[in-house]
XYZ file of C-alpha atoms in Angstrom:
761
model
C 0.000 0.000 0.000
C 2.914 2.318 0.705
C 4.350 1.632 -2.742
C 0.935 2.175 -4.337
C 0.611 5.501 -2.538
C 4.017 6.649 -3.755
C 3.325 5.644 -7.339
C -0.073 7.358 -7.476
C 1.330 10.467 -5.806
C 4.239 10.573 -8.252
C 1.720 10.590 -11.098
C 0.414 13.937 -9.817
C -2.647 12.618 -7.978
C -2.255 14.151 -4.498
C -3.971 15.634 -1.453
C -7.548 14.833 -0.469
C -8.353 12.803 -3.620
C -5.330 10.547 -3.014
C -6.251 10.017 0.643
C -9.864 9.148 -0.142
C -8.859 6.905 -3.055
C -6.636 4.855 -0.751
C -9.352 4.643 1.927
C -11.790 3.259 -0.659
C -9.252 0.768 -1.987
C -8.588 -0.296 1.588
C -12.281 -0.980 2.162
C -12.450 -3.044 -1.032
C -9.415 -5.095 0.010
C -10.931 -5.796 3.401
C -14.356 -6.541 1.890
C -12.738 -9.046 -0.483
C -11.471 -11.151 2.433
C -14.364 -10.880 4.913
C -17.485 -11.762 2.983
C -18.729 -8.233 2.314
C -17.985 -8.876 -1.352
C -19.297 -12.254 -2.528
C -17.974 -14.445 -3.871
C -14.672 -13.966 -2.049
C -11.933 -12.217 -4.020
C -14.485 -10.466 -6.254
C -12.445 -7.263 -6.241
C -9.208 -9.042 -7.181
C -10.873 -11.015 -9.959
C -12.585 -7.873 -11.286
C -9.213 -6.072 -11.421
C -7.567 -8.967 -13.224
C -10.379 -9.527 -15.715
C -11.767 -6.054 -16.343
C -8.617 -3.893 -16.524
C -5.832 -3.911 -19.095
C -2.380 -5.111 -18.132
C -0.913 -1.718 -18.981
C -3.229 -0.163 -16.371
C -4.488 2.471 -18.776
C -8.145 1.906 -17.877
C -7.720 1.069 -14.171
C -8.515 4.639 -13.052
C -11.829 4.913 -14.933
C -12.782 1.368 -13.959
C -12.179 2.114 -10.265
C -14.268 5.287 -10.588
C -17.134 3.236 -12.017
C -16.825 0.595 -9.288
C -16.977 3.272 -6.595
C -20.117 4.682 -8.221
C -21.714 1.226 -8.231
C -20.868 0.709 -4.557
C -22.734 3.945 -3.838
C -25.878 2.862 -5.720
C -28.725 0.705 -4.382
C -29.274 -2.346 -6.562
C -32.663 -1.104 -7.787
C -31.150 2.215 -8.985
C -28.394 0.675 -11.098
C -28.549 0.711 -14.932
C -29.971 -2.479 -16.411
C -27.078 -2.566 -18.877
C -24.503 -2.618 -16.052
C -21.705 -5.151 -16.472
C -22.708 -8.428 -14.834
C -19.503 -8.638 -12.812
C -20.022 -5.117 -11.396
C -23.644 -5.980 -10.585
C -22.489 -8.555 -8.005
C -20.949 -5.865 -5.798
C -23.241 -4.783 -2.944
C -24.589 -1.330 -2.129
C -22.302 -0.030 0.617
C -23.652 3.486 1.338
C -22.330 5.145 4.534
C -21.113 8.060 2.369
C -17.803 6.246 1.900
C -18.248 6.188 -1.891
C -20.499 9.224 -2.229
C -17.998 11.919 -3.279
C -16.969 12.021 -6.946
C -13.192 11.927 -7.239
C -10.964 12.959 -10.141
C -9.990 9.893 -12.158
C -6.474 8.680 -11.382
C -4.158 7.798 -14.262
C -2.783 4.287 -13.636
C 0.013 2.493 -15.461
C 1.152 -1.135 -15.528
C 3.284 -0.826 -12.391
C 0.505 0.813 -10.420
C -1.982 -1.888 -11.468
C 0.497 -4.626 -10.575
C 1.100 -3.039 -7.155
C -2.649 -2.879 -6.508
C -2.912 -6.584 -7.332
C -0.039 -7.229 -4.919
C -2.177 -5.557 -2.238
C -4.930 -8.062 -2.975
C -2.559 -10.913 -2.087
C -2.591 -10.013 1.611
C -5.273 -11.500 3.886
C -6.734 -8.233 5.140
C -9.227 -10.000 7.418
C -6.360 -10.868 9.759
C -5.291 -7.262 10.445
C -5.635 -6.436 14.146
C -7.935 -3.480 14.776
C -5.436 -2.189 17.341
C -2.879 -1.412 14.657
C -5.019 -1.193 11.574
C -5.748 2.534 11.450
C -2.249 3.789 12.179
C -0.711 1.127 9.952
C -2.687 2.523 7.080
C -2.046 6.126 8.103
C 1.683 5.471 7.938
C 1.263 4.791 4.233
C 0.798 8.515 3.745
C 4.191 9.407 5.205
C 7.393 7.649 4.181
C 9.116 8.755 7.401
C 6.224 7.417 9.476
C 6.644 4.011 7.851
C 10.118 3.827 9.353
C 8.889 5.019 12.733
C 5.532 3.314 13.044
C 5.838 2.961 16.812
C 5.103 6.640 17.354
C 1.852 6.508 15.393
C -0.435 4.070 17.129
C -1.508 2.951 20.554
C -1.043 -0.707 21.416
C -4.060 -2.723 22.470
C -2.388 -3.448 25.808
C -2.222 0.267 26.615
C -5.764 0.892 25.399
C -7.006 -1.863 27.726
C -5.264 -0.151 30.649
C -7.627 2.763 30.129
C -10.929 1.263 29.001
C -11.072 -1.580 31.541
C -11.211 0.592 34.679
C -13.138 3.334 32.866
C -16.145 1.220 31.874
C -15.373 -2.342 30.786
C -14.703 -3.913 34.197
C -17.898 -2.417 35.615
C -19.984 -3.646 32.670
C -18.642 -7.188 32.948
C -19.241 -7.158 36.707
C -22.835 -6.076 36.108
C -23.264 -8.790 33.474
C -22.110 -11.433 35.951
C -24.798 -10.245 38.375
C -27.696 -10.275 35.897
C -26.861 -13.102 33.473
C -29.100 -15.580 35.275
C -32.180 -13.339 35.239
C -34.046 -12.859 31.919
C -35.600 -9.492 32.719
C -32.514 -7.948 34.258
C -30.374 -9.295 31.416
C -32.793 -7.788 28.884
C -32.630 -4.384 30.624
C -28.842 -4.565 30.797
C -28.666 -5.297 27.062
C -30.943 -2.327 26.345
C -28.657 -0.096 28.430
C -25.609 -1.061 26.348
C -27.321 0.514 23.349
C -27.685 3.823 25.235
C -23.965 4.170 26.064
C -22.020 6.747 24.069
C -18.278 7.245 23.804
C -16.299 10.358 22.831
C -12.613 10.423 21.952
C -11.654 14.107 21.525
C -8.216 13.260 20.098
C -9.151 10.150 18.185
C -6.453 10.004 15.504
C -7.074 6.824 13.528
C -9.694 5.721 16.040
C -7.763 3.066 17.972
C -9.509 3.734 21.293
C -12.924 3.798 19.627
C -12.229 0.652 17.595
C -11.065 -1.433 20.579
C -13.858 -0.093 22.788
C -16.447 -0.977 20.172
C -15.010 -4.454 19.706
C -15.043 -5.083 23.470
C -18.634 -3.855 23.723
C -19.623 -6.238 20.939
C -17.835 -9.094 22.740
C -19.893 -8.345 25.831
C -23.065 -8.245 23.736
C -22.171 -11.646 22.290
C -21.980 -13.056 25.832
C -25.373 -11.492 26.565
C -26.829 -13.255 23.520
C -25.295 -16.571 24.630
C -26.744 -16.142 28.117
C -30.144 -15.177 26.683
C -30.161 -18.243 24.443
C -29.332 -20.489 27.405
C -32.163 -18.970 29.497
C -34.651 -19.345 26.636
C -33.737 -23.012 26.184
C -34.141 -23.615 29.910
C -37.642 -22.135 29.816
C -38.570 -24.163 26.726
C -39.085 -21.065 24.603
C -37.610 -20.370 21.215
C -35.309 -17.370 20.899
C -36.254 -14.808 18.286
C -33.918 -14.343 15.325
C -30.575 -13.626 16.962
C -29.687 -11.056 14.323
C -32.624 -8.901 15.352
C -31.271 -8.752 18.901
C -27.901 -7.214 17.985
C -28.233 -3.600 19.041
C -24.733 -2.200 19.784
C -23.639 -0.186 16.765
C -20.967 2.174 15.504
C -23.204 5.229 15.805
C -22.610 5.144 19.577
C -19.025 6.276 18.970
C -17.880 9.859 18.479
C -14.481 11.316 17.742
C -12.728 14.627 17.108
C -9.610 14.666 14.939
C -7.817 17.705 13.555
C -6.410 15.975 10.455
C -8.667 14.830 7.629
C -7.036 11.541 6.700
C -6.921 9.990 10.200
C -10.555 11.051 10.678
C -11.538 9.150 7.543
C -9.520 6.127 8.649
C -11.213 6.163 12.083
C -14.633 5.969 10.461
C -13.682 3.167 8.086
C -11.848 1.259 10.844
C -15.021 1.239 12.942
C -17.004 -0.147 10.014
C -14.397 -2.830 9.457
C -14.281 -3.977 13.077
C -18.098 -3.949 13.024
C -17.970 -6.405 10.164
C -15.355 -8.525 11.959
C -17.705 -8.800 14.943
C -20.656 -9.568 12.672
C -18.643 -12.488 11.274
C -18.145 -13.756 14.837
C -21.907 -13.622 15.394
C -22.393 -15.523 12.115
C -19.959 -18.230 13.229
C -21.579 -18.438 16.675
C -25.178 -18.829 15.572
C -24.780 -20.334 12.101
C -26.348 -17.585 9.996
C -24.511 -15.105 7.803
C -24.967 -11.592 9.196
C -23.648 -8.370 7.673
C -24.684 -4.729 8.011
C -24.498 -3.946 4.324
C -25.578 -1.441 3.152
C -24.011 0.706 5.868
C -26.852 2.492 7.630
C -25.301 3.479 10.953
C -22.311 5.805 10.784
C -19.633 6.653 13.365
C -19.615 10.345 14.230
C -16.030 11.385 13.482
C -15.759 15.162 13.270
C -12.777 16.933 11.797
C -11.853 19.894 13.983
C -9.565 21.387 16.628
C -10.689 19.794 19.901
C -9.356 22.726 21.934
C -11.419 25.203 19.913
C -14.728 23.583 18.994
C -17.602 22.970 21.411
C -17.700 19.253 22.224
C -21.454 19.609 22.718
C -21.766 20.192 18.976
C -20.254 16.730 18.453
C -22.058 14.951 21.292
C -24.250 16.866 23.780
C -22.906 16.305 27.272
C -26.262 15.125 28.579
C -26.058 12.198 26.129
C -22.399 11.331 26.714
C -21.387 8.391 28.890
C -17.594 8.301 28.610
C -14.743 10.500 27.364
C -11.436 8.790 26.630
C -8.323 9.135 24.560
C -4.666 9.835 24.108
C -4.153 13.560 23.383
C -0.797 14.640 21.939
C 2.257 14.752 24.219
C 3.998 18.102 23.668
C 6.008 19.768 26.431
C 5.857 23.513 26.958
C 9.249 24.022 25.287
C 8.273 22.130 22.135
C 4.851 23.636 21.469
C 4.312 25.526 18.244
C 2.903 29.045 18.359
C -0.478 27.656 17.319
C -0.436 25.020 20.057
C 0.448 27.620 22.699
C -2.470 29.757 21.534
C -4.828 26.746 21.602
C -3.699 25.844 25.126
C -4.197 29.405 26.365
C -7.686 29.322 24.857
C -8.535 25.993 26.512
C -7.174 27.150 29.868
C -8.616 30.669 29.729
C -8.700 32.182 33.202
C -6.349 29.567 34.694
C -3.198 30.928 36.299
C 0.052 29.362 35.092
C -1.188 27.829 31.818
C 2.033 28.840 30.034
C 4.084 26.262 32.001
C 1.815 23.321 31.151
C 2.139 20.465 28.672
C -0.164 20.575 25.648
C -2.158 17.559 26.864
C -3.556 19.620 29.752
C -5.747 21.530 27.281
C -7.949 18.414 27.013
C -8.304 18.344 30.813
C -9.559 21.922 30.902
C -12.077 21.386 28.107
C -13.177 18.010 29.504
C -13.695 19.463 32.984
C -16.066 22.094 31.614
C -17.812 19.549 29.372
C -18.549 17.051 32.162
C -19.539 19.620 34.772
C -23.013 18.830 36.179
C -23.105 15.537 34.282
C -22.333 11.952 35.246
C -19.714 11.524 32.531
C -16.583 9.568 33.380
C -13.313 10.449 31.663
C -9.905 8.871 31.252
C -6.926 10.314 29.391
C -3.425 9.112 28.702
C -0.990 11.883 29.586
C 2.689 12.663 29.904
C 3.646 12.014 33.535
C 4.891 15.588 33.992
C 1.309 16.746 34.696
C 1.420 14.963 38.080
C 4.905 16.196 38.994
C 6.620 19.422 39.910
C 5.158 22.867 39.275
C 2.588 21.675 36.717
C 0.513 20.097 39.487
C -0.311 23.445 41.048
C -1.340 25.114 37.794
C -3.455 22.204 36.488
C -4.832 20.359 39.486
C -5.389 23.399 41.663
C -7.954 24.528 39.082
C -9.387 21.045 38.449
C -9.924 20.296 42.144
C -11.488 23.725 42.669
C -13.923 22.879 39.868
C -15.048 19.623 41.441
C -12.891 17.156 39.484
C -11.983 14.008 41.408
C -9.681 11.165 40.362
C -11.320 7.704 40.271
C -8.386 5.587 39.092
C -4.838 6.138 37.942
C -1.957 4.275 36.378
C 1.269 5.610 37.826
C 4.232 6.227 35.536
C 4.920 3.530 32.949
C 6.765 3.459 29.653
C 4.499 3.989 26.635
C 5.315 1.056 24.374
C 3.849 -0.964 21.559
C 4.895 -3.635 19.112
C 6.021 -1.174 16.441
C 9.540 -0.340 15.378
C 11.056 2.920 16.568
C 8.614 3.296 19.434
C 8.752 6.618 21.251
C 10.396 6.618 24.700
C 7.571 8.365 26.532
C 6.725 8.023 30.202
C 2.994 8.238 30.789
C 0.222 8.106 33.316
C -3.454 7.293 32.789
C -5.912 9.276 34.882
C -9.603 8.454 35.210
C -11.694 11.296 36.618
C -15.177 12.795 36.823
C -17.037 15.767 38.273
C -18.191 13.589 41.171
C -16.542 11.364 43.739
C -16.827 7.617 44.243
C -15.841 5.448 47.228
C -14.027 2.635 45.391
C -10.839 3.924 43.765
C -7.849 2.107 42.331
C -4.204 2.987 41.839
C -2.262 0.846 39.375
C 1.280 0.634 40.675
C 4.400 -0.293 38.684
C 7.542 -1.717 40.227
C 9.418 0.039 37.443
C 8.359 1.782 34.228
C 8.574 -1.456 32.207
C 6.824 -3.817 34.621
C 3.240 -5.034 34.753
C 0.753 -3.019 36.842
C -0.854 -4.307 39.993
C -4.033 -2.778 41.380
C -4.141 -1.190 44.832
C -7.460 -0.077 46.387
C -7.363 3.553 47.525
C -9.521 5.764 49.716
C -8.507 8.840 47.749
C -6.168 9.605 44.862
C -4.550 13.015 44.959
C -2.890 14.863 42.044
C 0.434 13.139 42.760
C -1.381 9.801 42.327
C -0.942 8.923 45.988
C -3.591 7.547 48.340
C -3.596 10.720 50.408
C -5.387 14.000 50.911
C -5.956 16.276 47.921
C -2.848 18.406 48.323
C -1.346 20.702 45.704
C 2.151 21.873 46.581
C 2.723 25.557 45.789
C 5.975 27.002 44.508
C 7.389 28.331 47.806
C 10.212 30.767 48.309
C 10.978 29.591 51.840
C 10.789 26.210 53.628
C 7.701 25.332 55.663
C 9.952 24.064 58.487
C 12.772 25.559 60.557
C 15.662 24.610 58.310
C 18.328 26.430 56.340
C 17.337 27.996 53.043
C 18.298 26.293 49.804
C 19.716 28.129 46.815
C 21.302 27.605 43.429
C 25.054 27.271 43.163
C 27.178 29.961 41.532
C 26.732 30.619 37.815
C 29.927 31.386 35.819
C 28.299 33.079 32.784
C 31.814 33.131 31.357
C 31.663 31.375 27.996
C 33.724 28.596 29.587
C 36.771 30.831 30.112
C 36.923 30.597 33.920
C 36.522 26.804 33.948
C 39.315 24.247 33.652
C 39.567 20.533 33.026
C 42.138 18.524 34.965
C 44.623 18.758 32.066
C 44.012 22.481 31.583
C 44.652 23.103 35.285
C 47.900 21.140 35.104
C 49.110 23.045 32.013
C 48.213 26.390 33.583
C 50.107 25.648 36.824
C 53.195 24.627 34.869
C 53.305 28.051 33.187
C 51.962 30.193 36.044
C 52.392 28.297 39.336
C 51.327 31.359 41.345
C 47.777 30.787 40.055
C 47.357 27.741 42.311
C 45.979 29.866 45.145
C 43.138 31.034 42.877
C 42.218 27.650 41.377
C 39.432 25.868 43.226
C 37.533 22.612 42.649
C 34.319 23.338 40.714
C 31.295 21.047 41.087
C 28.744 20.587 38.320
C 26.001 17.997 38.803
C 27.247 15.519 36.205
C 30.926 15.735 37.145
C 30.106 15.627 40.860
C 28.089 12.412 40.471
C 30.578 10.762 38.117
C 33.708 11.778 39.998
C 35.215 13.808 37.130
C 37.653 16.514 38.352
C 36.706 20.032 37.345
C 38.276 23.347 38.335
C 37.608 27.052 38.138
C 39.423 30.351 38.487
C 37.962 31.794 41.685
C 39.307 35.355 41.684
C 36.988 36.856 44.288
C 39.810 38.137 46.509
C 42.524 38.375 43.886
C 44.256 41.811 44.043
C 44.427 43.681 40.705
C 48.227 43.783 40.665
C 48.431 40.014 41.219
C 45.944 39.398 38.416
C 48.027 41.533 36.035
C 51.099 39.383 36.783
C 49.250 36.259 35.530
C 49.074 36.791 31.715
C 47.174 33.590 30.847
C 44.588 34.267 33.515
C 44.310 37.885 32.358
C 43.664 36.733 28.802
C 40.928 34.381 30.072
C 39.353 37.275 31.963
C 39.477 39.409 28.820
C 37.620 36.701 26.906
C 34.966 36.640 29.633
C 34.483 40.392 29.156
C 34.122 39.952 25.391
C 31.634 37.121 25.890
C 29.432 39.200 28.194
C 29.627 42.345 26.069
C 28.351 40.348 23.066
C 25.222 39.190 24.930
C 21.710 40.284 23.926
C 20.768 40.544 27.615
C 21.366 43.841 29.332
C 22.081 42.213 32.712
C 24.825 40.081 31.156
C 26.410 43.112 29.490
C 26.422 44.816 32.906
C 28.430 41.894 34.293
C 31.175 42.712 31.779
C 32.321 45.360 34.275
C 33.576 42.569 36.589
C 34.843 39.891 34.188
C 37.130 38.301 36.777
C 34.103 37.155 38.831
C 31.394 34.588 38.257
C 28.180 36.061 36.898
C 26.255 35.088 40.023
C 28.092 34.201 43.236
C 26.210 32.175 45.822
C 29.047 30.247 47.408
C 28.283 29.131 50.996
C 30.781 30.288 53.617
C 30.696 27.243 55.890
C 29.718 23.580 55.497
C 27.004 22.936 52.943
C 24.988 20.182 51.328
C 25.202 19.767 47.578
C 22.089 18.428 45.816
C 22.341 17.832 42.040
C 19.363 19.325 40.231
C 19.172 16.372 37.813
C 19.731 12.732 38.632
C 18.931 9.320 37.152
C 15.675 7.659 38.177
C 17.517 4.315 38.296
C 18.987 5.243 41.670
C 17.097 4.675 44.903
C 18.916 7.676 46.378
C 19.729 11.028 44.822
C 23.480 11.429 45.504
C 23.867 14.228 48.061
C 27.163 15.234 49.639
C 28.236 17.177 52.711
C 31.120 19.540 51.948
C 33.244 21.273 54.557
C 36.112 22.501 52.334
C 36.305 25.213 49.698
C 34.747 23.450 46.726
C 32.828 25.872 44.514
C 29.305 24.638 43.823
C 27.990 25.353 40.314
C 24.447 26.330 39.371
C 23.612 22.850 38.032
C 23.344 22.013 41.733
C 21.432 23.335 44.709
C 23.127 23.922 48.042
C 21.996 24.170 51.669
C 24.231 26.348 53.841
C 25.152 25.700 57.475
C 24.331 22.037 57.064
C 25.169 19.328 59.582
C 25.101 15.537 59.613
C 21.459 15.704 60.711
C 20.371 17.554 57.567
C 22.525 15.281 55.429
C 20.957 12.201 57.028
C 17.350 13.308 56.560
C 17.809 14.474 52.965
C 19.704 11.271 52.086
C 17.082 9.007 53.651
C 14.467 6.974 51.822
C 11.835 9.237 53.400
C 13.102 12.290 51.534
C 13.869 10.323 48.378
C 10.298 8.991 48.305
C 9.122 12.604 48.518
C 11.426 13.459 45.608
C 10.095 10.615 43.466
C 6.481 11.734 43.870
C 6.752 15.524 43.851
C 9.711 16.556 41.716
C 9.553 17.426 38.061
C 11.060 15.004 35.583
C 13.006 14.953 32.358
C 11.570 11.770 30.846
C 11.721 9.828 34.104
C 14.911 11.315 35.591
C 14.573 13.433 38.714
C 14.608 17.225 38.499
C 15.053 18.413 42.073
C 13.644 21.861 42.816
C 13.875 24.277 45.695
C 10.357 25.698 45.433
C 8.422 22.423 45.140
C 10.519 19.644 46.667
C 12.727 21.161 49.379
C 10.616 24.071 50.608
C 7.468 21.911 50.935
C 9.185 18.930 52.561
C 7.855 18.169 56.089
C 10.873 17.618 58.348
C 10.585 15.638 61.616
C 10.131 18.767 63.722
C 9.262 16.851 66.895
C 12.380 14.666 66.909
C 14.035 14.338 70.334
C 17.702 15.053 70.952
C 18.316 11.317 71.162
C 16.640 10.716 67.800
C 18.656 13.530 66.211
C 21.872 11.986 67.551
C 20.920 8.617 66.041
C 20.384 10.300 62.664
C 23.757 12.055 62.879
C 25.557 8.829 63.796
C 23.819 6.895 60.983
C 24.634 9.710 58.531
C 28.311 9.474 59.449
C 28.139 5.714 58.861
C 26.838 6.376 55.346
C 29.747 8.770 54.705
C 32.200 6.210 56.118
C 30.712 3.467 53.910
C 31.245 5.685 50.867
C 34.814 6.493 51.937
C 35.589 2.766 52.151
C 35.510 2.747 48.324
C 37.923 5.573 47.411
C 38.087 4.682 43.716
C 34.310 4.679 43.215
C 32.243 7.648 42.092
C 28.799 8.374 43.500
C 27.434 7.019 40.214
C 29.205 3.721 40.980
C 28.157 3.683 44.620
C 24.468 4.305 43.927
C 23.997 2.240 40.792
C 21.475 -0.458 41.830
C 23.713 -3.095 40.234
C 26.947 -2.023 41.943
C 25.873 -0.449 45.261
C 28.231 -2.057 47.830
C 26.708 -4.095 50.690
C 28.202 -1.925 53.435
C 26.554 1.171 51.909
C 23.213 -0.659 51.578
C 23.469 -1.616 55.250
C 24.350 1.934 56.297
C 21.345 3.352 54.418
C 19.015 0.842 56.054
C 20.242 1.937 59.461
C 19.845 5.589 58.459
C 16.269 4.923 57.293
C 15.429 3.302 60.624
C 16.803 6.338 62.472
C 14.917 8.842 60.287
C 11.658 6.836 60.394
C 11.951 6.772 64.177
C 12.301 10.547 64.260
C 8.968 10.747 62.435
C 7.413 8.472 65.057
C 7.147 5.409 62.810
C 8.973 2.087 62.874
C 8.397 1.170 59.263
C 6.510 1.946 56.061
C 5.119 -0.469 53.463
C 6.502 1.383 50.445
C 7.183 4.798 48.957
C 3.488 5.530 48.504
C 2.876 4.834 52.190
C 5.699 7.206 53.134
C 4.446 9.976 50.870
C 0.860 9.603 52.114
C 2.217 10.054 55.654
C 4.250 13.083 54.578
C 1.217 14.693 52.910
C -0.707 14.378 56.186
C 2.222 15.986 57.999
C 2.401 18.688 55.335
C -1.286 19.407 55.827
C -0.745 19.715 59.575
C 2.265 22.027 59.234
C 0.760 24.289 56.595
C -2.558 24.614 58.420
C -0.553 26.563 61.019
C 1.276 28.575 58.393
C -0.073 32.036 57.483
C -0.542 32.692 53.762
C 2.442 35.059 53.690
C 4.752 32.905 55.826
C 7.954 33.526 53.925
C 10.223 35.081 56.524
C 12.537 33.305 58.962
C 10.737 34.949 61.876
C 7.362 33.537 60.785
C 8.812 30.072 60.207
C 10.268 30.036 63.744
C 6.870 30.950 65.195
C 5.110 28.260 63.165
C 7.768 25.746 64.199
C 7.124 26.469 67.871
C 3.378 26.011 67.267
C 4.022 22.652 65.594
C 6.188 21.533 68.517
């Protein structure tokens, strides 16, 4: 089909006519193998027998066939070719539009016949639409994995959204004729909307599963009728679930057409199953019922114009994953429109637009929704902007899949980390969290009393971006930023070469810590000229030349503040170096590690701005921040890059509930356990922190030291143990709620924090 597309396009037949031509050919290929066209292979035989080998008449012949497929048998000319007369009336508007006639040649005809050789009845509906869509884009053919949703992932959404409940209800009523009859009638009333339907994968699988359930209802009805000695009416008259219960919105024309045809095709597949089950051929030809697939911008159009909310049962789908930094100007405008009146929309992922529109659509209605989303919408600063508004507007989470890797069976699949969130404008008592041991594992269901925006069984808490900590602890800040064009920084070799030429520089060369080099144990140095007298600087020519290059770099900047810094080129652009001992926390760290590598420094290492630092830190602070308690908090509240941690001051550190009521004895235990962790690290002098905290190479003595530290920290919180990270974070959210309930709205000063701390004690 891809080759056929390329050949027809190369002939000059492009755009909408090409797309619709291929959709019609696709239907004919499928109909040839599934009994829609009888006898089987009618389309292939017609091509072979009624078109010339050079293909010269294939275009006109196809145009005539399409016209026949759009005509009821009684309206066809009596002189119509006998072979064409055997084709059924299809209707459904699929063949209604008159297309320009394509000019075929021998190669194009041969390629079309090659298409007929495939058994199209065997194509899985989960891949069918996107497989065909990829025909339209040569690049997409090489990267098919990014263009369709696997059935496994679709089932993760539709089962807890509606399918599990329907099957549970069926099990309750299948032994009662009247209740089973009423249940069957209710299936016909259900309606489904996918506002980002693409090729219709969610709609297709949902429809197929609904038809499977209906088939079980028919089996149960037949069994009950036989038991009562009555004869069941014609089974075909009892089939009521149909494609017109399914609605979709898709911005692109071709996928919208594919979604409609895919629903018809899976309808026919299910009709064949009914035929096999009950022994009578059953087909819905001509097509009377039509799926409602609307082409439009889902963030702009009124969903009520597609399906009035009072008639909608479920909203579901997989809106596009586009981070704030990758959105086009049009997407940013669409998102601002969808989130009109919501503070902080500019920081949100594109997918959140569907949440805003859905929340308004389902308000005051019993509609249940579920959307696949990038996991960043339940992490970091996005939570406040999105979920603060959603919770205020009555949205409650009913079920959630925590972070998992979005995969399918296609080649080149996108490495996306996702969540699935089921929600509605009403609450329900039975909620479920689907937990993953890691992003590639199978989910296991955990009952929950409540699911908050961080997908934790805890109170509905939204962490604000705070300037100061909620507890009585030292402030956290960024490290120093060179803003030097690299001229004040030195590798190990560059430092050595410089000291050979100008040994007097040694006093002004200090270790420089970036996050990556700190974690991986790579030496890095900087020229720290804060106290360097001018006359000394002039006697170091190589250093002076480096300083001159810094000045040139800053003067060339488009930013006025950077050009101002050119007046002091010997200094870092922003100096935030702690005076005494400090904790270094890398801003980015791998999610593979159970512990974010944190270090306690007492010497003169210069901390760079790819890290955060806590001044005046002791072993107690090091112990608490290095514990599993704090790392669990990180895993659930920090922002992510893919799935790697992005530690932040305003969300993670400043909102963290410290064990404020710890006794002196408990604090001493933490300090002693923290020193044991440092000693365990020091016992491996050749290993970097990356080596020490890799789950495959973490040494046993360090594992043991961390377990002891966790016991000491847990004890300071008044607990002996926790079941898992989620249990820890639920506990911390309760503590957060307690602390912040005592905190005035403007509690940002040290004086206020001390007062609140005394109240908490």
